[in-house]
Coordinates of C-alpha atoms and ligand atoms in Angstrom, one line a residue:
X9 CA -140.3 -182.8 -11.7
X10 CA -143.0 -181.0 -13.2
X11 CA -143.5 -177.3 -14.6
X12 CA -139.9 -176.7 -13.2
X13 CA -137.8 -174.1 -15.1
X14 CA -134.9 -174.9 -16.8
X15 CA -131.1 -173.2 -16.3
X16 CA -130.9 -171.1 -19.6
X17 CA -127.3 -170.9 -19.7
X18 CA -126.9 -174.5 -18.8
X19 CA -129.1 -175.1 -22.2
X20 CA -126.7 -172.9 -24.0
X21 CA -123.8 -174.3 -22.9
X22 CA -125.1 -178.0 -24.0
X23 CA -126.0 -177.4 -27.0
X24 CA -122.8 -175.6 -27.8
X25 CA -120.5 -178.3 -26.3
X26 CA -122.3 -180.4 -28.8
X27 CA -121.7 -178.6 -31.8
X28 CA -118.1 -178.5 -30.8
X29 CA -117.7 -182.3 -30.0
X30 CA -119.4 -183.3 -33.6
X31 CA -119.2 -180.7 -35.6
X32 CA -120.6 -183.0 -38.8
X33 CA -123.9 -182.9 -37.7
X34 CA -125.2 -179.7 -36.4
X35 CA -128.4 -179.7 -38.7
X36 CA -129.5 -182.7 -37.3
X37 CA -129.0 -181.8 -34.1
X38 CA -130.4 -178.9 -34.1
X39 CA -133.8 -179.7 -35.5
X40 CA -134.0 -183.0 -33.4
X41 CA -133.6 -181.0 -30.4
X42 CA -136.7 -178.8 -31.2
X43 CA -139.4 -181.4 -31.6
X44 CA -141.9 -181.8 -28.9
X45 CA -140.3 -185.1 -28.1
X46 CA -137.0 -183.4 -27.6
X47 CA -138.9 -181.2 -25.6
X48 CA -140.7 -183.4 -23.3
X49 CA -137.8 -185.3 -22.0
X50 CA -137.3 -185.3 -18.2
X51 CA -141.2 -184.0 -17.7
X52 CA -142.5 -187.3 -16.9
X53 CA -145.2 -186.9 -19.6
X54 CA -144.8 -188.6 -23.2
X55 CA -146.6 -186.9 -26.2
X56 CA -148.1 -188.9 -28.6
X57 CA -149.8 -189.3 -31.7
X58 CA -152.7 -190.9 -33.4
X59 CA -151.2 -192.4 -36.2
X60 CA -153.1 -193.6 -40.3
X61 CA -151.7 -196.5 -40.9
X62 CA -151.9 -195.9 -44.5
X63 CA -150.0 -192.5 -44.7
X64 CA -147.2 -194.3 -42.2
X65 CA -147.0 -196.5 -45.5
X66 CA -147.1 -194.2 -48.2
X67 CA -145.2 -190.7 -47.3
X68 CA -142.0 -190.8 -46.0
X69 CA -142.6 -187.2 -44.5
X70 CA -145.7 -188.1 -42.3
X71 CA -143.4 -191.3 -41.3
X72 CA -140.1 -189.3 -40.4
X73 CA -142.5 -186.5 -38.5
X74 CA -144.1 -189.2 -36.9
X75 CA -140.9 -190.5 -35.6
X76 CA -139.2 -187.6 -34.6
X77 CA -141.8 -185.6 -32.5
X78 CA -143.5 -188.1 -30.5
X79 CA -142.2 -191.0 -28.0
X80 CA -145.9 -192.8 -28.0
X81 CA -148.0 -193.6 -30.7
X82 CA -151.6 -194.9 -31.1
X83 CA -153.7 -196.7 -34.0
X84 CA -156.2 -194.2 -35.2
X85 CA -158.1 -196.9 -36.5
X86 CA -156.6 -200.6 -37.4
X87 CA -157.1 -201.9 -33.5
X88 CA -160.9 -201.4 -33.4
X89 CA -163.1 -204.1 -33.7
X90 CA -164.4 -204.1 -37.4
X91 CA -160.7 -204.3 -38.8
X92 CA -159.3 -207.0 -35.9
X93 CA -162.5 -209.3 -37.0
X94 CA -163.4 -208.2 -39.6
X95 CA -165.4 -212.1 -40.2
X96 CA -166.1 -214.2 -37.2
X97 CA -163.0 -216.2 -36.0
X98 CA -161.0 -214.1 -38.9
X99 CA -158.4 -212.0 -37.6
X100 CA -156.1 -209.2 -39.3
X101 CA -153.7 -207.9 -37.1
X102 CA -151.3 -206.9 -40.3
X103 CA -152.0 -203.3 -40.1
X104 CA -151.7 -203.3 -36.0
X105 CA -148.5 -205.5 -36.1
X106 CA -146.8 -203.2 -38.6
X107 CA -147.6 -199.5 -36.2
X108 CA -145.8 -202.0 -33.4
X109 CA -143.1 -202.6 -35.2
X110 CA -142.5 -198.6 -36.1
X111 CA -143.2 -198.0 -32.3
X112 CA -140.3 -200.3 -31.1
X113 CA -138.0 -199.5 -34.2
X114 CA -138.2 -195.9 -33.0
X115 CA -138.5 -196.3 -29.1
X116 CA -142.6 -195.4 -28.8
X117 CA -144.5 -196.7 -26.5
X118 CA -148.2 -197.7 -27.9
X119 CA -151.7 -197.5 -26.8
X120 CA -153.9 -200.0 -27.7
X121 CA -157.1 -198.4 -29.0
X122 CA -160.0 -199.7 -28.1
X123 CA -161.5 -202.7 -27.1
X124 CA -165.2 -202.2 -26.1
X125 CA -166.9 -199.4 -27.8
X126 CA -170.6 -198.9 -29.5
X127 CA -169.2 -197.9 -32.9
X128 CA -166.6 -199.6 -35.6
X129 CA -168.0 -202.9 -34.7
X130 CA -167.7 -205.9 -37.6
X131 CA -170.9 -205.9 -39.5
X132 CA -171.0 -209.7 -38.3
X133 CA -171.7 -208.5 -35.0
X134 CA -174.6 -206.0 -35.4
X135 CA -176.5 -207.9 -38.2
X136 CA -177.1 -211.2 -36.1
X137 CA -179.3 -211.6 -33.2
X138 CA -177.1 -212.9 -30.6
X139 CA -178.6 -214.2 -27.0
X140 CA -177.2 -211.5 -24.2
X141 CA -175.5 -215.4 -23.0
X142 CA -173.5 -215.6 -26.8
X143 CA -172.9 -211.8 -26.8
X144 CA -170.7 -211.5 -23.0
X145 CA -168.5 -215.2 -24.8
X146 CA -168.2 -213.2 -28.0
X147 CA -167.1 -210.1 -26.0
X148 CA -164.9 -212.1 -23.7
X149 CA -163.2 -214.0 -26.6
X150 CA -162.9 -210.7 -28.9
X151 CA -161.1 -209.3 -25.3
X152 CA -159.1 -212.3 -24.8
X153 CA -157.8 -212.5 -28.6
X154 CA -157.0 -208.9 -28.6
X155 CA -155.3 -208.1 -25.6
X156 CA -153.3 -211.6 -26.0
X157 CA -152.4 -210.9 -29.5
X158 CA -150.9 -208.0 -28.6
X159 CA -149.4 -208.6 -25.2
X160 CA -146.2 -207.4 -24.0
X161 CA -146.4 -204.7 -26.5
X162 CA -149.0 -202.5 -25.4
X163 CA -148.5 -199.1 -22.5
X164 CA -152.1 -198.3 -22.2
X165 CA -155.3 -200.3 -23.2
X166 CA -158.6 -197.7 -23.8
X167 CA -160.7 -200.6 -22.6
X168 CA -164.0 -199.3 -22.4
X169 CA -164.9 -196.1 -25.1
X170 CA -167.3 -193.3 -24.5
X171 CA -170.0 -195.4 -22.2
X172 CA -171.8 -192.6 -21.1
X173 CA -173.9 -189.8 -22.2
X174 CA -172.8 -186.2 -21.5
X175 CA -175.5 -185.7 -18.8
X176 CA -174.3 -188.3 -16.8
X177 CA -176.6 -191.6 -18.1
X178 CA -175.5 -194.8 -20.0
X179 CA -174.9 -194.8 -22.9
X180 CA -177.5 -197.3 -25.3
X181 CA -175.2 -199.9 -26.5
X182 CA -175.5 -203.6 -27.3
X183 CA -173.8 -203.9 -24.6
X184 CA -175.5 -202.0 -22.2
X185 CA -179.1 -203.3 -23.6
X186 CA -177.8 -207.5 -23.6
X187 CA -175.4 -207.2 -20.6
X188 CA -176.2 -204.7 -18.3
X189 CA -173.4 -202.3 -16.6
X190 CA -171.7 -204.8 -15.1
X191 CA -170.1 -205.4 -19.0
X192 CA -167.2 -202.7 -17.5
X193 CA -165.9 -205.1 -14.7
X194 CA -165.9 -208.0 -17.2
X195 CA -163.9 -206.2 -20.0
X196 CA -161.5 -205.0 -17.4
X197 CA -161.3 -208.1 -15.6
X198 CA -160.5 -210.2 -18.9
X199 CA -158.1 -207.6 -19.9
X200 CA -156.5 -208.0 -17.0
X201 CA -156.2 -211.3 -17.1
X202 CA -154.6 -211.7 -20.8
X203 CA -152.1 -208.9 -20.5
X204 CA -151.2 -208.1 -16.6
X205 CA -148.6 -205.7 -17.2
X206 CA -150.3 -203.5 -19.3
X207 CA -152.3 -200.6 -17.5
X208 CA -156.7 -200.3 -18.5
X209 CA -158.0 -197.1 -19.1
X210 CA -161.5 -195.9 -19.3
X211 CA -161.4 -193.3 -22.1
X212 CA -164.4 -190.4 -23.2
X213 CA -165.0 -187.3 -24.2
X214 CA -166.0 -183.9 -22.5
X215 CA -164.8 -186.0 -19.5
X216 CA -162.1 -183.2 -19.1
X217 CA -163.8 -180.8 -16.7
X218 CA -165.9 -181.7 -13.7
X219 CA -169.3 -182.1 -15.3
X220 CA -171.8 -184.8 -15.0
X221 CA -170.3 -186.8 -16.9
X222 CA -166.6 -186.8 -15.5
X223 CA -169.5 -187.4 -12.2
X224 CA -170.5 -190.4 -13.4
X225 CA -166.7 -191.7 -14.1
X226 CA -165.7 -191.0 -10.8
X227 CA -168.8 -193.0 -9.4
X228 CA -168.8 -195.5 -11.2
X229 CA -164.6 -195.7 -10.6
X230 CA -165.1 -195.4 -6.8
X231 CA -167.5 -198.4 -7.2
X232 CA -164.9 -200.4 -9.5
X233 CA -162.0 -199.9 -7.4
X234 CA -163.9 -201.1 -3.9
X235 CA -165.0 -204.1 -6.0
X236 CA -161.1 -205.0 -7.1
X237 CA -161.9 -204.5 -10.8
X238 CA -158.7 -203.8 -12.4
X239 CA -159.2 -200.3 -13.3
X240 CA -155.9 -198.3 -13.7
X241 CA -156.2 -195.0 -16.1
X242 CA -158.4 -192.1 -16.4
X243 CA -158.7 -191.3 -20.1
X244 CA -159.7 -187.7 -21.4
X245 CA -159.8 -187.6 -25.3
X246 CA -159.8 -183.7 -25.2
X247 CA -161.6 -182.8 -28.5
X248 CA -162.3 -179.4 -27.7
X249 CA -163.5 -176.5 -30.1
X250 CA -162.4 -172.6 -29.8
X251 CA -166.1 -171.9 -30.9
X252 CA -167.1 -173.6 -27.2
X253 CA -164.6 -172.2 -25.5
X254 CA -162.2 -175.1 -22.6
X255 CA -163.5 -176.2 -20.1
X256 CA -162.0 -174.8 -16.5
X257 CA -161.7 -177.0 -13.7
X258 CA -159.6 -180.0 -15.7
X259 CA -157.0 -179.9 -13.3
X260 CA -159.7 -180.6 -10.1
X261 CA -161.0 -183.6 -12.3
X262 CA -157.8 -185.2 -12.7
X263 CA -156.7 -185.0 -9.0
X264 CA -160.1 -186.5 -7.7
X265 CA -159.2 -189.4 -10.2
X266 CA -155.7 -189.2 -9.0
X267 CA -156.8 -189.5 -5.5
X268 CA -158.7 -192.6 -6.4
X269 CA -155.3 -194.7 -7.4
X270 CA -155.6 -194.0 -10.9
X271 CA -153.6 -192.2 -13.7
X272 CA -154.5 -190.4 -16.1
X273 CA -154.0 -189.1 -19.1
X274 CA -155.3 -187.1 -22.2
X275 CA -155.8 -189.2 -25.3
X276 CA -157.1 -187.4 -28.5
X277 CA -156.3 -184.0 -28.3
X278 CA -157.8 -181.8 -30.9
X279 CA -158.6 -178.0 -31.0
X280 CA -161.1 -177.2 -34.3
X281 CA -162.5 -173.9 -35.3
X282 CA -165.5 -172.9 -38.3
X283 CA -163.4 -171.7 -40.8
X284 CA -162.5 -169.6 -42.0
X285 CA -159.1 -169.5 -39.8
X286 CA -158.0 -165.6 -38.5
X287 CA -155.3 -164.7 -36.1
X288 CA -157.6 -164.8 -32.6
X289 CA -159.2 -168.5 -33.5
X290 CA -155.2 -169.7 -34.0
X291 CA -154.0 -167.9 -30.9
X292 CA -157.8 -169.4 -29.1
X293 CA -156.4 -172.8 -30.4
X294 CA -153.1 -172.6 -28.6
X295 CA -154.8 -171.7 -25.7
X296 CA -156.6 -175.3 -26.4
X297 CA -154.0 -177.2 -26.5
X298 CA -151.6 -175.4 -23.7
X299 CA -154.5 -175.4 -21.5
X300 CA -154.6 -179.1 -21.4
X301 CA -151.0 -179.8 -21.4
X302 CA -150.5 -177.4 -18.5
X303 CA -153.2 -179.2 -16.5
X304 CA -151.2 -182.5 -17.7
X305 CA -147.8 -181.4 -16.3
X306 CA -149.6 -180.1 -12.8
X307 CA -151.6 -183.2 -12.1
X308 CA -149.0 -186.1 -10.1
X309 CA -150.3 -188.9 -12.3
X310 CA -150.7 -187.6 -15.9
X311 CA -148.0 -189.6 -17.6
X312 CA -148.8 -188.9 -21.5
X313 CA -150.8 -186.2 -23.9
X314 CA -151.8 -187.4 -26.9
X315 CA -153.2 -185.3 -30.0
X316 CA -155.8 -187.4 -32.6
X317 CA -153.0 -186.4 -35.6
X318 CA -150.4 -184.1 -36.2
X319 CA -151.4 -182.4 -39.5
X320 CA -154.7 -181.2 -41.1
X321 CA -153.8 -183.6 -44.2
X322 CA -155.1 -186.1 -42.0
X323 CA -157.8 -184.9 -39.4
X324 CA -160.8 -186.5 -38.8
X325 CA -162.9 -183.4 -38.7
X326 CA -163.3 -181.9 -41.3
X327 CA -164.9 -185.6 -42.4
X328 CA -167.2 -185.2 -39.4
X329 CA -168.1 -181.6 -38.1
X330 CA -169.1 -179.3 -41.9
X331 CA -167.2 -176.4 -42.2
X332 CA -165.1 -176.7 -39.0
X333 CA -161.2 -178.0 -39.5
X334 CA -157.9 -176.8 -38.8
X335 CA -157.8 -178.9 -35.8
X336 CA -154.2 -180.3 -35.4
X337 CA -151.0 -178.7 -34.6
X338 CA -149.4 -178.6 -38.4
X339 CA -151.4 -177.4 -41.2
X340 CA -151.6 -179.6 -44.7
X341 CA -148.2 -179.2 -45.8
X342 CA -147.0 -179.7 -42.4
X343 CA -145.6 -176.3 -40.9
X344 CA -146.1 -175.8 -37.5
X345 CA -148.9 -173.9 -35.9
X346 CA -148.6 -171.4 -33.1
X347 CA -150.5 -174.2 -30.9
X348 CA -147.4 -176.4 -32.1
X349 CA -144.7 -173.6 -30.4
X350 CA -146.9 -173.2 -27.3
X351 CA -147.7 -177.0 -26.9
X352 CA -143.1 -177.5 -27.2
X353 CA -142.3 -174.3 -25.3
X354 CA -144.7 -175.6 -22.3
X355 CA -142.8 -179.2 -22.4
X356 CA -139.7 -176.9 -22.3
X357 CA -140.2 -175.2 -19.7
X358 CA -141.1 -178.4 -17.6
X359 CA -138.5 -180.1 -18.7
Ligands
9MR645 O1 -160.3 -190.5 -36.2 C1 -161.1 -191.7 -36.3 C2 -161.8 -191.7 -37.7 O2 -160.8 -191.9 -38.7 C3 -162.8 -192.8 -37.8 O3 -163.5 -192.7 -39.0 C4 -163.8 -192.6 -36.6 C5 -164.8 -193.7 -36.6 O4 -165.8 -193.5 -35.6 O5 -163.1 -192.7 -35.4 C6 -162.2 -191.6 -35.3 O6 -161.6 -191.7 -34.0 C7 -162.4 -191.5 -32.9 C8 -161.8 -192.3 -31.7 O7 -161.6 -193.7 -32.1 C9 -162.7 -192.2 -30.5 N1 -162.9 -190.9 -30.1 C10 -163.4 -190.0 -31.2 C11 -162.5 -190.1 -32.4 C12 -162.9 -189.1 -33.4 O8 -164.2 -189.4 -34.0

């Protein structure tokens, strides 16, 4: 059930019997049970990470953390394009294979991340002129390779990546400008096709509010869904900024993509701020994050939240957006933020 409160006593009373039953492991216990993977048991919602590959190699801490707080987990990076196929016909799923073997050695559910997007393609790809005839069989093949590499293994596929503009138009791709819009159906049809079981998302950003670009989603769903393209998740990245402010009526999105058969789900959250940090952009920035995950536990069909990395050693944006950071739930050195206590005491309480 969702946002439904807990017993208190009947809390206090588990955790003591356990205590009393093993008595050799209360440290343990105690800080297993106050993750945010502890805490989102029995909400219907998994939380989830992005995950480097290369610190999941190298630091045991970033591996253990990574572990412990979340029950899904997806590839920041090593399942796009450019470092799949990196040369025509030459794959290197190495990097991929190894997150899917963490994932199932520690119960987490992965989603794959992405397969049609206009940016981290090979190089092979941009700096030849294909025909709009070679480009749809290179598409098709890089789908079919993909998907079937990986199938059986992957929850959620972001099939289609940030394909429109934020006033509502398409987005200039290669594939928009060779293969028209009709390149959606296709990539969700061959997806389909190579892995059945696993469930295709559309996935953007400031698609989280109704706006003309969560507009566009919804027509261009509606038209999907009458056609029988296999169009199964509503993907909300959720970088949002305190400096902007959230957007309001993310909860009104989700159930009109609800109400069209979908799921949904939020898939990169973030909350930066211009630095530097005081005590009202950190308390804004649990706002962030709580906003979305209470939207997340309201909606019927939002089944996971997913922040874009757990610790500012990692973030993408300070890389990306110049004097803004501070963006992810644990600071460098990993201690929790107030958005990290609001984002577990919300699962808590819907527990
Ligand atoms: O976090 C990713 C970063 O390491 C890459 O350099 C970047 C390349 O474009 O992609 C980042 O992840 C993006 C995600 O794949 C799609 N949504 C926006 C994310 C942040 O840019």
């Amino acid at each position: 059930m969702r946002l439904r409160h807990t017993v208190p006593g009947a809390v206090a009373l588990t955790s003591l019997a356990f205590l009393l039953i093993i008595p050799a492991a209360p440290a343990a216990a105690a800080s297993a049970s106050d993750t945010l993977r502890a805490s989102a048991r029995g909400t219907g919602v998994r939380i989830g990470t992005a995950v480097n590959t290369d610190a999941l190699a190298d630091e045991a801490q970033y591996r253990d953390l990574t572990a412990a707080e979340f029950n899904t987990v997806t590839a920041e990076n090593v399942m796009k394009w450019q470092l799949t196929e990196p040369e025509r016909g030459v794959h290197d799923w190495a990097a991929a294979d190894r997150l899917i073997e963490f994932a199932q050695a520690n119960g987490q559910k992965v989603r794959g991340h992405t397969l049609v997007w206009h940016s981290q393609n090979p190089d092979w790809l941009n700096e030849e002129d294909f025909t709009p005839t070679q480009l749809r069989a290179i598409l098709r093949q890089h789908i079919f390779d993909e998907v079937r590499h990986f199938k059986g293994k992957i929850w959620h596929w972001d099939v289609v990546n940030e394909i429109f503009e934020d006033d509502g138009s398409w987005r200039d791709t290669i594939w928009l400008r060779n293969l028209g819009p009709g390149y959606v159906a296709d990539a969700f049809r061959w997806a389909h096709q190579a892995d059945p079981k696993a469930k295709l998302y559309v996935n953007d950003y400031n698609n989280e509010g109704i706006n003309p670009k969560s507009d566009a989603y919804y027509d261009l769903i509606k038209q999907l869904k009458s056609e029988g393209v296999p169009v199964q998740g509503y993907g909300m990245q959720g970088h949002l900024a305190v400096q902007y402010g959230f957007p309001a009526d993310v909860l009104d999105n989700m159930r009109r993509f609800e109400k069209l058969g979908l799921d949904t789900a939020f898939t990169e959250v973030d909350v930066r701020m211009l630095l530097p940090t005081d005590t009202a952009k950190v308390q804004a920035q649990a706002e962030g994050y709580n906003n979305l995950l209470r939207a997340c536990l309201l909606a019927q069909r939002c089944v996971s939240y997913t922040v874009w990395g757990f610790t500012d050693k990692y973030s993408w944006v300070p890389g990306v957006f110049t004097g803004e950071g501070y963006a992810t739930l644990m600071d460098e050195n990993y201690v929790r933020k107030p958005a990290y206590a609001a984002v577990r005491d919300t699962l808590r309480l819907a527990a």
